[in-house]
């Protein structure tokens, strides 16, 4: 039995997340996902739209995911790998080289992200559209008053 582990925030769960998780699951028999807590994201300078509890529920609901655990710190990886008996640590391609120290504990792979989609892209698109809608509503209100 080959066990795979990955880590991430998984805010605004999207097709890029699903593609990555399905490809990671294809590397083994079981896929475990550590989801960053709100507190840990705050330490990293990230602010999530979706709460930790909801992100855990969403990731847990995916067919390709065997189990979910909280990510509370950068240094928990070797402990999780030993505790869960992990064979492969898989991360997105934007992390290439960052977790090579884990090769002392298991195989480490970096998979490419899905092009054209990211949480940052979604957040920016939502903000742009929201700003456009506010401007449109303001313009409509001015026309209605005249």
CSV table of N, CA and C in Angstrom, one decimal:
chain,number,residue,atom,x,y,z
A,1,UNK,N,0.8,-1.2,0.0
A,1,UNK,CA,0.0,0.0,0.0
A,1,UNK,C,0.9,1.2,0.0
A,2,UNK,N,0.7,2.1,-1.0
A,2,UNK,CA,1.5,3.4,-1.1
A,2,UNK,C,0.6,4.5,-0.6
A,3,UNK,N,1.1,5.2,0.4
A,3,UNK,CA,0.4,6.4,1.0
A,3,UNK,C,1.1,7.7,0.5
A,4,UNK,N,0.3,8.6,0.1
A,4,UNK,CA,0.7,9.9,-0.4
A,4,UNK,C,0.2,11.0,0.5
A,5,UNK,N,1.0,12.0,0.7
A,5,UNK,CA,0.6,13.2,1.6
A,5,UNK,C,0.9,14.5,0.9
A,6,UNK,N,0.0,15.4,1.0
A,6,UNK,CA,0.2,16.8,0.5
A,6,UNK,C,-0.2,17.8,1.5
A,7,UNK,N,0.2,19.0,1.3
A,7,UNK,CA,-0.2,20.1,2.2
A,7,UNK,C,-0.7,21.3,1.4
A,8,UNK,N,-1.6,22.1,2.0
A,8,UNK,CA,-2.0,23.3,1.3
A,8,UNK,C,-3.1,24.0,2.0
A,9,UNK,N,-3.5,25.2,1.5
A,9,UNK,CA,-4.5,26.0,2.1
A,9,UNK,C,-5.9,25.6,1.6
A,10,UNK,N,-6.0,25.4,0.3
A,10,UNK,CA,-7.2,25.0,-0.4
A,10,UNK,C,-8.4,26.0,-0.2
A,11,UNK,N,-8.0,27.3,-0.2
A,11,UNK,CA,-9.0,28.3,-0.1
A,11,UNK,C,-9.7,28.5,-1.5
A,12,UNK,N,-11.0,28.8,-1.5
A,12,UNK,CA,-11.7,28.9,-2.8
A,12,UNK,C,-11.4,27.7,-3.7
A,13,UNK,N,-11.7,26.5,-3.1
A,13,UNK,CA,-11.5,25.2,-3.8
A,13,UNK,C,-11.9,25.3,-5.3
A,14,UNK,N,-11.0,24.9,-6.2
A,14,UNK,CA,-11.2,25.1,-7.6
A,14,UNK,C,-10.7,23.9,-8.4
A,15,UNK,N,-10.9,23.9,-9.7
A,15,UNK,CA,-10.5,22.8,-10.6
A,15,UNK,C,-9.0,22.5,-10.5
A,16,UNK,N,-8.2,23.5,-10.3
A,16,UNK,CA,-6.7,23.3,-10.2
A,16,UNK,C,-6.4,22.5,-9.0
A,17,UNK,N,-7.1,22.7,-7.8
A,17,UNK,CA,-6.9,21.9,-6.6
A,17,UNK,C,-7.3,20.5,-6.9
A,18,UNK,N,-8.5,20.3,-7.5
A,18,UNK,CA,-9.0,18.9,-7.8
A,18,UNK,C,-8.0,18.2,-8.7
A,19,UNK,N,-7.6,18.9,-9.8
A,19,UNK,CA,-6.6,18.2,-10.7
A,19,UNK,C,-5.3,17.8,-10.0
A,20,UNK,N,-4.8,18.6,-9.1
A,20,UNK,CA,-3.6,18.3,-8.4
A,20,UNK,C,-3.9,17.1,-7.4
A,21,UNK,N,-5.0,17.1,-6.7
A,21,UNK,CA,-5.3,16.1,-5.8
A,21,UNK,C,-5.5,14.7,-6.5
A,22,UNK,N,-6.2,14.8,-7.6
A,22,UNK,CA,-6.4,13.5,-8.4
A,22,UNK,C,-5.1,13.0,-8.9
A,23,UNK,N,-4.2,13.8,-9.4
A,23,UNK,CA,-2.9,13.4,-9.9
A,23,UNK,C,-2.1,12.8,-8.7
A,24,UNK,N,-2.1,13.4,-7.5
A,24,UNK,CA,-1.4,12.9,-6.4
A,24,UNK,C,-2.0,11.5,-6.0
A,25,UNK,N,-3.3,11.4,-6.0
A,25,UNK,CA,-3.9,10.1,-5.6
A,25,UNK,C,-3.5,9.0,-6.6
A,26,UNK,N,-3.3,9.4,-7.8
A,26,UNK,CA,-2.8,8.4,-8.8
A,26,UNK,C,-1.4,7.8,-8.6
A,27,UNK,N,-0.7,8.5,-7.7
A,27,UNK,CA,0.7,8.1,-7.3
A,27,UNK,C,0.7,7.0,-6.3
A,28,UNK,N,-0.5,6.7,-5.7
A,28,UNK,CA,-0.6,5.7,-4.6
A,28,UNK,C,-2.0,5.2,-4.4
A,29,UNK,N,-2.1,4.5,-3.3
A,29,UNK,CA,-3.4,3.9,-2.9
A,29,UNK,C,-4.2,4.8,-2.0
A,30,UNK,N,-3.6,5.6,-1.2
A,30,UNK,CA,-4.3,6.5,-0.3
A,30,UNK,C,-3.7,7.9,-0.4
A,31,UNK,N,-4.5,8.9,-0.3
A,31,UNK,CA,-4.1,10.3,-0.3
A,31,UNK,C,-4.5,11.0,1.0
A,32,UNK,N,-3.6,11.5,1.7
A,32,UNK,CA,-3.8,12.3,2.9
A,32,UNK,C,-3.5,13.8,2.6
A,33,UNK,N,-4.4,14.6,3.0
A,33,UNK,CA,-4.2,16.1,2.8
A,33,UNK,C,-4.2,16.8,4.1
A,34,UNK,N,-3.1,17.6,4.3
A,34,UNK,CA,-3.0,18.5,5.5
A,34,UNK,C,-3.5,19.9,5.0
A,35,UNK,N,-4.5,20.4,5.6
A,35,UNK,CA,-5.1,21.7,5.3
A,35,UNK,C,-4.6,22.7,6.3
A,36,UNK,N,-4.0,23.8,5.8
A,36,UNK,CA,-3.5,24.8,6.7
A,36,UNK,C,-4.6,25.4,7.5
A,37,UNK,N,-4.4,25.5,8.8
A,37,UNK,CA,-5.4,26.2,9.7
A,37,UNK,C,-5.3,27.7,9.5
A,38,UNK,N,-6.4,28.4,9.9
A,38,UNK,CA,-6.5,29.8,9.8
A,38,UNK,C,-5.3,30.5,10.6
A,39,UNK,N,-5.0,29.9,11.7
A,39,UNK,CA,-3.9,30.5,12.5
A,39,UNK,C,-2.5,30.3,11.8
A,40,UNK,N,-2.3,29.2,11.2
A,40,UNK,CA,-1.0,29.0,10.5
A,40,UNK,C,-1.0,29.9,9.2
A,41,UNK,N,-2.1,30.0,8.5
A,41,UNK,CA,-2.1,30.9,7.4
A,41,UNK,C,-1.8,32.3,7.8
A,42,UNK,N,-2.3,32.7,8.9
A,42,UNK,CA,-2.1,34.1,9.5
A,42,UNK,C,-0.5,34.3,9.7
A,43,UNK,N,0.1,33.2,10.2
A,43,UNK,CA,1.6,33.3,10.4
A,43,UNK,C,2.3,33.4,9.1
A,44,UNK,N,1.7,32.8,8.0
A,44,UNK,CA,2.3,32.9,6.7
A,44,UNK,C,2.0,34.2,5.9
A,45,UNK,N,1.1,35.0,6.6
A,45,UNK,CA,0.7,36.2,5.9
A,45,UNK,C,-0.4,36.1,4.9
A,46,UNK,N,-1.2,34.9,5.0
A,46,UNK,CA,-2.3,34.6,4.2
A,46,UNK,C,-3.6,34.9,4.9
A,47,UNK,N,-4.6,35.3,4.2
A,47,UNK,CA,-5.9,35.5,4.8
A,47,UNK,C,-6.9,34.7,3.9
A,48,UNK,N,-7.6,33.8,4.4
A,48,UNK,CA,-8.5,33.0,3.6
A,48,UNK,C,-9.9,33.6,3.6
A,49,UNK,N,-10.6,33.3,2.5
A,49,UNK,CA,-12.0,33.6,2.3
A,49,UNK,C,-12.9,32.6,3.0
A,50,UNK,N,-12.5,31.3,2.9
A,50,UNK,CA,-13.3,30.2,3.4
A,50,UNK,C,-12.6,29.8,4.7
A,51,UNK,N,-13.4,29.5,5.7
A,51,UNK,CA,-12.9,29.1,7.0
A,51,UNK,C,-12.2,27.8,7.0
A,52,UNK,N,-11.3,27.5,8.0
A,52,UNK,CA,-10.6,26.3,8.1
A,52,UNK,C,-11.6,25.1,8.2
A,53,UNK,N,-12.6,25.3,9.0
A,53,UNK,CA,-13.6,24.2,9.1
A,53,UNK,C,-14.3,23.8,7.8
A,54,UNK,N,-14.6,24.8,7.0
A,54,UNK,CA,-15.3,24.6,5.7
A,54,UNK,C,-14.3,24.0,4.7
A,55,UNK,N,-13.0,24.5,4.7
A,55,UNK,CA,-12.0,24.0,3.8
A,55,UNK,C,-11.8,22.5,4.1
A,56,UNK,N,-11.7,22.1,5.4
A,56,UNK,CA,-11.6,20.7,5.8
A,56,UNK,C,-12.7,19.9,5.3
A,57,UNK,N,-13.9,20.4,5.4
A,57,UNK,CA,-15.1,19.6,5.0
A,57,UNK,C,-15.1,19.5,3.5
A,58,UNK,N,-14.7,20.5,2.7
A,58,UNK,CA,-14.7,20.5,1.3
A,58,UNK,C,-13.7,19.4,0.8
A,59,UNK,N,-12.5,19.5,1.3
A,59,UNK,CA,-11.4,18.6,0.9
A,59,UNK,C,-11.8,17.2,1.3
A,60,UNK,N,-12.3,17.0,2.5
A,60,UNK,CA,-12.7,15.7,2.9
A,60,UNK,C,-13.8,15.0,2.0
A,61,UNK,N,-14.6,15.8,1.4
A,61,UNK,CA,-15.7,15.3,0.6
A,61,UNK,C,-15.2,14.8,-0.8
A,62,UNK,N,-14.0,15.1,-1.1
A,62,UNK,CA,-13.5,14.7,-2.5
A,62,UNK,C,-13.2,13.2,-2.4
A,63,UNK,N,-13.7,12.5,-3.5
A,63,UNK,CA,-13.5,11.0,-3.6
A,63,UNK,C,-12.0,10.6,-3.6
A,64,UNK,N,-11.1,11.4,-4.1
A,64,UNK,CA,-9.7,11.0,-4.2
A,64,UNK,C,-9.0,11.1,-2.8
A,65,UNK,N,-9.6,11.8,-1.8
A,65,UNK,CA,-9.0,12.0,-0.6
A,65,UNK,C,-9.3,10.9,0.5
A,66,UNK,N,-8.3,10.3,1.0
A,66,UNK,CA,-8.5,9.2,2.0
A,66,UNK,C,-8.7,9.8,3.4
A,67,UNK,N,-8.0,10.8,3.8
A,67,UNK,CA,-8.0,11.4,5.1
A,67,UNK,C,-7.5,12.9,5.1
A,68,UNK,N,-7.9,13.7,6.0
A,68,UNK,CA,-7.6,15.1,6.1
A,68,UNK,C,-7.1,15.3,7.5
A,69,UNK,N,-6.1,16.2,7.7
A,69,UNK,CA,-5.5,16.6,9.0
A,69,UNK,C,-5.2,18.1,8.9
A,70,UNK,N,-5.1,18.7,10.1
A,70,UNK,CA,-4.7,20.1,10.1
A,70,UNK,C,-3.2,20.3,9.9
A,71,UNK,N,-2.9,21.4,9.2
A,71,UNK,CA,-1.5,21.8,9.1
A,71,UNK,C,-1.3,23.0,10.1
A,72,UNK,N,-0.5,22.8,11.1
A,72,UNK,CA,-0.4,23.9,12.1
A,72,UNK,C,1.0,24.6,12.1
A,73,UNK,N,2.0,24.0,11.4
A,73,UNK,CA,3.3,24.6,11.4
A,73,UNK,C,4.1,24.0,10.2
A,74,UNK,N,5.2,24.7,9.9
A,74,UNK,CA,6.1,24.2,8.8
A,74,UNK,C,6.8,22.9,9.2
A,75,UNK,N,7.1,22.8,10.5
A,75,UNK,CA,7.9,21.7,10.9
A,75,UNK,C,7.2,20.4,11.2
A,76,UNK,N,5.9,20.3,11.0
A,76,UNK,CA,5.2,19.1,11.3
A,76,UNK,C,5.3,18.0,10.3
A,77,UNK,N,5.8,18.3,9.1
A,77,UNK,CA,5.9,17.3,8.0
A,77,UNK,C,6.6,16.0,8.4
A,78,UNK,N,7.8,16.0,8.9
A,78,UNK,CA,8.4,14.8,9.2
A,78,UNK,C,7.7,13.9,10.3
A,79,UNK,N,7.0,14.6,11.2
A,79,UNK,CA,6.2,13.9,12.2
A,79,UNK,C,5.0,13.2,11.5
A,80,UNK,N,4.3,14.0,10.6
A,80,UNK,CA,3.2,13.4,9.9
A,80,UNK,C,3.6,12.2,9.0
A,81,UNK,N,4.7,12.4,8.4
A,81,UNK,CA,5.2,11.3,7.5
A,81,UNK,C,5.4,10.0,8.3
A,82,UNK,N,6.1,10.2,9.4
A,82,UNK,CA,6.3,9.0,10.2
A,82,UNK,C,5.0,8.4,10.8
A,83,UNK,N,4.2,9.3,11.4
A,83,UNK,CA,3.0,8.8,12.1
A,83,UNK,C,2.0,8.1,11.1
A,84,UNK,N,1.9,8.6,9.9
A,84,UNK,CA,1.0,8.1,8.9
A,84,UNK,C,1.6,7.0,8.0
A,85,UNK,N,2.9,6.8,8.1
A,85,UNK,CA,3.6,5.8,7.3
A,85,UNK,C,3.6,6.2,5.8
A,86,UNK,N,3.9,7.5,5.5
A,86,UNK,CA,3.8,8.1,4.2
A,86,UNK,C,5.0,7.6,3.3
A,87,UNK,N,4.7,7.3,2.1
A,87,UNK,CA,5.7,6.9,1.1
A,87,UNK,C,6.1,8.0,0.2
A,88,UNK,N,5.1,8.9,-0.1
A,88,UNK,CA,5.3,10.0,-1.1
A,88,UNK,C,4.8,11.3,-0.5
A,89,UNK,N,5.6,12.3,-0.5
A,89,UNK,CA,5.1,13.7,-0.2
A,89,UNK,C,5.0,14.4,-1.6
A,90,UNK,N,3.8,14.8,-1.9
A,90,UNK,CA,3.6,15.5,-3.2
A,90,UNK,C,3.2,16.9,-3.0
A,91,UNK,N,3.8,17.8,-3.8
A,91,UNK,CA,3.5,19.2,-3.7
A,91,UNK,C,3.3,19.8,-5.1
A,92,UNK,N,2.7,21.0,-5.2
A,92,UNK,CA,2.5,21.7,-6.4
A,92,UNK,C,3.9,22.2,-6.9
A,93,UNK,N,4.0,22.4,-8.2
A,93,UNK,CA,5.2,22.8,-8.9
A,93,UNK,C,5.8,24.1,-8.4
A,94,UNK,N,5.0,24.9,-7.8
A,94,UNK,CA,5.5,26.2,-7.3
A,94,UNK,C,6.3,26.1,-6.1
A,95,UNK,N,6.4,24.8,-5.6
A,95,UNK,CA,7.2,24.6,-4.4
A,95,UNK,C,8.5,23.8,-4.7
A,96,UNK,N,8.8,23.6,-5.9
A,96,UNK,CA,10.0,22.8,-6.3
A,96,UNK,C,11.2,23.2,-5.5
A,97,UNK,N,11.8,22.1,-4.9
A,97,UNK,CA,13.0,22.3,-4.1
A,97,UNK,C,12.8,22.7,-2.7
A,98,UNK,N,11.6,23.2,-2.3
A,98,UNK,CA,11.4,23.7,-1.0
A,98,UNK,C,11.3,22.6,0.1
A,99,UNK,N,10.9,21.4,-0.3
A,99,UNK,CA,10.7,20.3,0.6
A,99,UNK,C,11.6,19.1,0.3
A,100,UNK,N,12.7,19.4,-0.3
A,100,UNK,CA,13.7,18.3,-0.6
A,100,UNK,C,14.3,17.7,0.6
A,101,UNK,N,14.3,18.4,1.8
A,101,UNK,CA,14.8,17.9,3.0
A,101,UNK,C,13.9,16.7,3.5
A,102,UNK,N,12.7,16.6,3.0
A,102,UNK,CA,11.8,15.5,3.3
A,102,UNK,C,12.2,14.2,2.6
A,103,UNK,N,13.2,14.3,1.7
A,103,UNK,CA,13.6,13.1,1.0
A,103,UNK,C,14.3,12.1,2.0
A,104,UNK,N,14.7,12.6,3.1
A,104,UNK,CA,15.3,11.7,4.1
A,104,UNK,C,14.2,10.8,4.8
A,105,UNK,N,12.9,11.2,4.5
A,105,UNK,CA,11.8,10.4,5.2
A,105,UNK,C,11.0,9.7,4.2
A,106,UNK,N,10.9,10.2,2.9
A,106,UNK,CA,10.0,9.5,1.9
A,106,UNK,C,10.4,10.1,0.5
A,107,UNK,N,9.8,9.6,-0.5
A,107,UNK,CA,10.0,10.2,-1.9
A,107,UNK,C,9.2,11.5,-1.9
A,108,UNK,N,9.8,12.5,-2.6
A,108,UNK,CA,9.2,13.8,-2.8
A,108,UNK,C,9.0,14.1,-4.2
A,109,UNK,N,7.8,14.5,-4.6
A,109,UNK,CA,7.5,14.8,-6.0
A,109,UNK,C,6.8,16.2,-6.0
A,110,UNK,N,7.1,16.9,-7.1
A,110,UNK,CA,6.4,18.2,-7.4
A,110,UNK,C,5.7,18.1,-8.7
A,111,UNK,N,4.4,18.3,-8.7
A,111,UNK,CA,3.6,18.2,-9.9
A,111,UNK,C,3.2,19.6,-10.4
A,112,UNK,N,3.1,19.8,-11.7
A,112,UNK,CA,2.8,21.1,-12.2
A,112,UNK,C,1.3,21.5,-11.9
A,113,UNK,N,1.1,22.8,-11.7
A,113,UNK,CA,-0.2,23.3,-11.4
A,113,UNK,C,-1.0,23.3,-12.7
A,114,UNK,N,-2.3,23.4,-12.6
A,114,UNK,CA,-3.2,23.6,-13.7
A,114,UNK,C,-3.0,25.1,-14.2
A,115,UNK,N,-2.7,25.2,-15.5
A,115,UNK,CA,-2.5,26.6,-16.1
A,115,UNK,C,-3.8,27.3,-16.1
A,116,UNK,N,-3.7,28.6,-15.9
A,116,UNK,CA,-4.9,29.5,-16.0
A,116,UNK,C,-5.8,29.6,-14.8
A,117,UNK,N,-5.5,28.9,-13.8
A,117,UNK,CA,-6.4,28.9,-12.6
A,117,UNK,C,-5.5,28.9,-11.3
A,118,UNK,N,-5.9,29.7,-10.4
A,118,UNK,CA,-5.3,29.7,-9.1
A,118,UNK,C,-6.2,30.5,-8.1
A,119,UNK,N,-6.0,30.3,-6.8
A,119,UNK,CA,-6.8,31.0,-5.9
A,119,UNK,C,-6.6,32.5,-6.0
A,120,UNK,N,-5.3,32.9,-6.3
A,120,UNK,CA,-5.0,34.3,-6.5
A,120,UNK,C,-5.8,34.9,-7.7
A,121,UNK,N,-5.8,34.1,-8.8
A,121,UNK,CA,-6.5,34.5,-10.0
A,121,UNK,C,-8.0,34.7,-9.7
A,122,UNK,N,-8.6,33.7,-9.0
A,122,UNK,CA,-10.0,33.8,-8.6
A,122,UNK,C,-10.3,35.0,-7.8
A,123,UNK,N,-9.5,35.2,-6.8
A,123,UNK,CA,-9.7,36.4,-5.8
A,123,UNK,C,-9.6,37.7,-6.6
A,124,UNK,N,-8.6,37.8,-7.5
A,124,UNK,CA,-8.5,39.1,-8.3
A,124,UNK,C,-9.7,39.2,-9.3
A,125,UNK,N,-10.1,38.2,-9.9
A,125,UNK,CA,-11.2,38.2,-10.8
A,125,UNK,C,-12.5,38.6,-10.1
A,126,UNK,N,-12.7,38.1,-8.9
A,126,UNK,CA,-13.9,38.4,-8.1
A,126,UNK,C,-13.9,39.9,-7.7
A,127,UNK,N,-12.7,40.3,-7.3
A,127,UNK,CA,-12.5,41.7,-6.9
A,127,UNK,C,-12.8,42.7,-8.1
A,128,UNK,N,-12.2,42.3,-9.2
A,128,UNK,CA,-12.4,43.2,-10.4
A,128,UNK,C,-13.9,43.2,-10.8
A,129,UNK,N,-14.5,42.1,-10.8
A,129,UNK,CA,-16.0,42.1,-11.2
A,129,UNK,C,-16.8,42.8,-10.1
A,130,UNK,N,-16.5,42.6,-8.9
A,130,UNK,CA,-17.2,43.3,-7.8
A,130,UNK,C,-17.0,44.8,-7.9
A,131,UNK,N,-15.8,45.3,-8.2
A,131,UNK,CA,-15.6,46.7,-8.4
A,131,UNK,C,-16.4,47.2,-9.6
A,132,UNK,N,-16.4,46.5,-10.7
A,132,UNK,CA,-17.1,46.8,-11.9
A,132,UNK,C,-18.6,46.9,-11.6
A,133,UNK,N,-19.1,46.0,-10.8
A,133,UNK,CA,-20.6,46.0,-10.4
A,133,UNK,C,-20.9,47.2,-9.6
A,134,UNK,N,-20.0,47.6,-8.6
A,134,UNK,CA,-20.3,48.7,-7.8
A,134,UNK,C,-20.3,50.0,-8.7
A,135,UNK,N,-19.4,50.1,-9.6
A,135,UNK,CA,-19.3,51.3,-10.5
A,135,UNK,C,-20.6,51.3,-11.3
A,136,UNK,N,-21.0,50.2,-11.8
A,136,UNK,CA,-22.2,50.1,-12.7
A,136,UNK,C,-23.5,50.5,-11.9
A,137,UNK,N,-23.6,50.0,-10.6
A,137,UNK,CA,-24.7,50.4,-9.8
A,137,UNK,C,-24.7,51.9,-9.5
A,138,UNK,N,-23.5,52.4,-9.2
A,138,UNK,CA,-23.4,53.9,-9.0
A,138,UNK,C,-23.9,54.7,-10.2
A,139,UNK,N,-23.4,54.2,-11.4
A,139,UNK,CA,-23.8,54.9,-12.6
A,139,UNK,C,-25.3,54.8,-12.8
A,140,UNK,N,-25.9,53.6,-12.6
A,140,UNK,CA,-27.3,53.5,-12.7
A,140,UNK,C,-28.1,54.4,-11.8
A,141,UNK,N,-27.6,54.5,-10.5
A,141,UNK,CA,-28.2,55.3,-9.5
A,141,UNK,C,-28.2,56.8,-10.0
A,142,UNK,N,-27.1,57.3,-10.6
A,142,UNK,CA,-27.0,58.6,-11.1
A,142,UNK,C,-28.0,58.9,-12.2
A,143,UNK,N,-28.2,57.9,-13.1
A,143,UNK,CA,-29.1,58.0,-14.2
A,143,UNK,C,-30.5,58.1,-13.7
A,144,UNK,N,-30.8,57.2,-12.7
A,144,UNK,CA,-32.2,57.2,-12.1
A,144,UNK,C,-32.5,58.5,-11.4
A,145,UNK,N,-31.6,59.2,-10.9
A,145,UNK,CA,-31.8,60.5,-10.2
A,145,UNK,C,-32.0,61.6,-11.2
A,146,UNK,N,-31.5,61.5,-12.4
A,146,UNK,CA,-31.6,62.6,-13.4
A,146,UNK,C,-32.9,62.5,-14.2
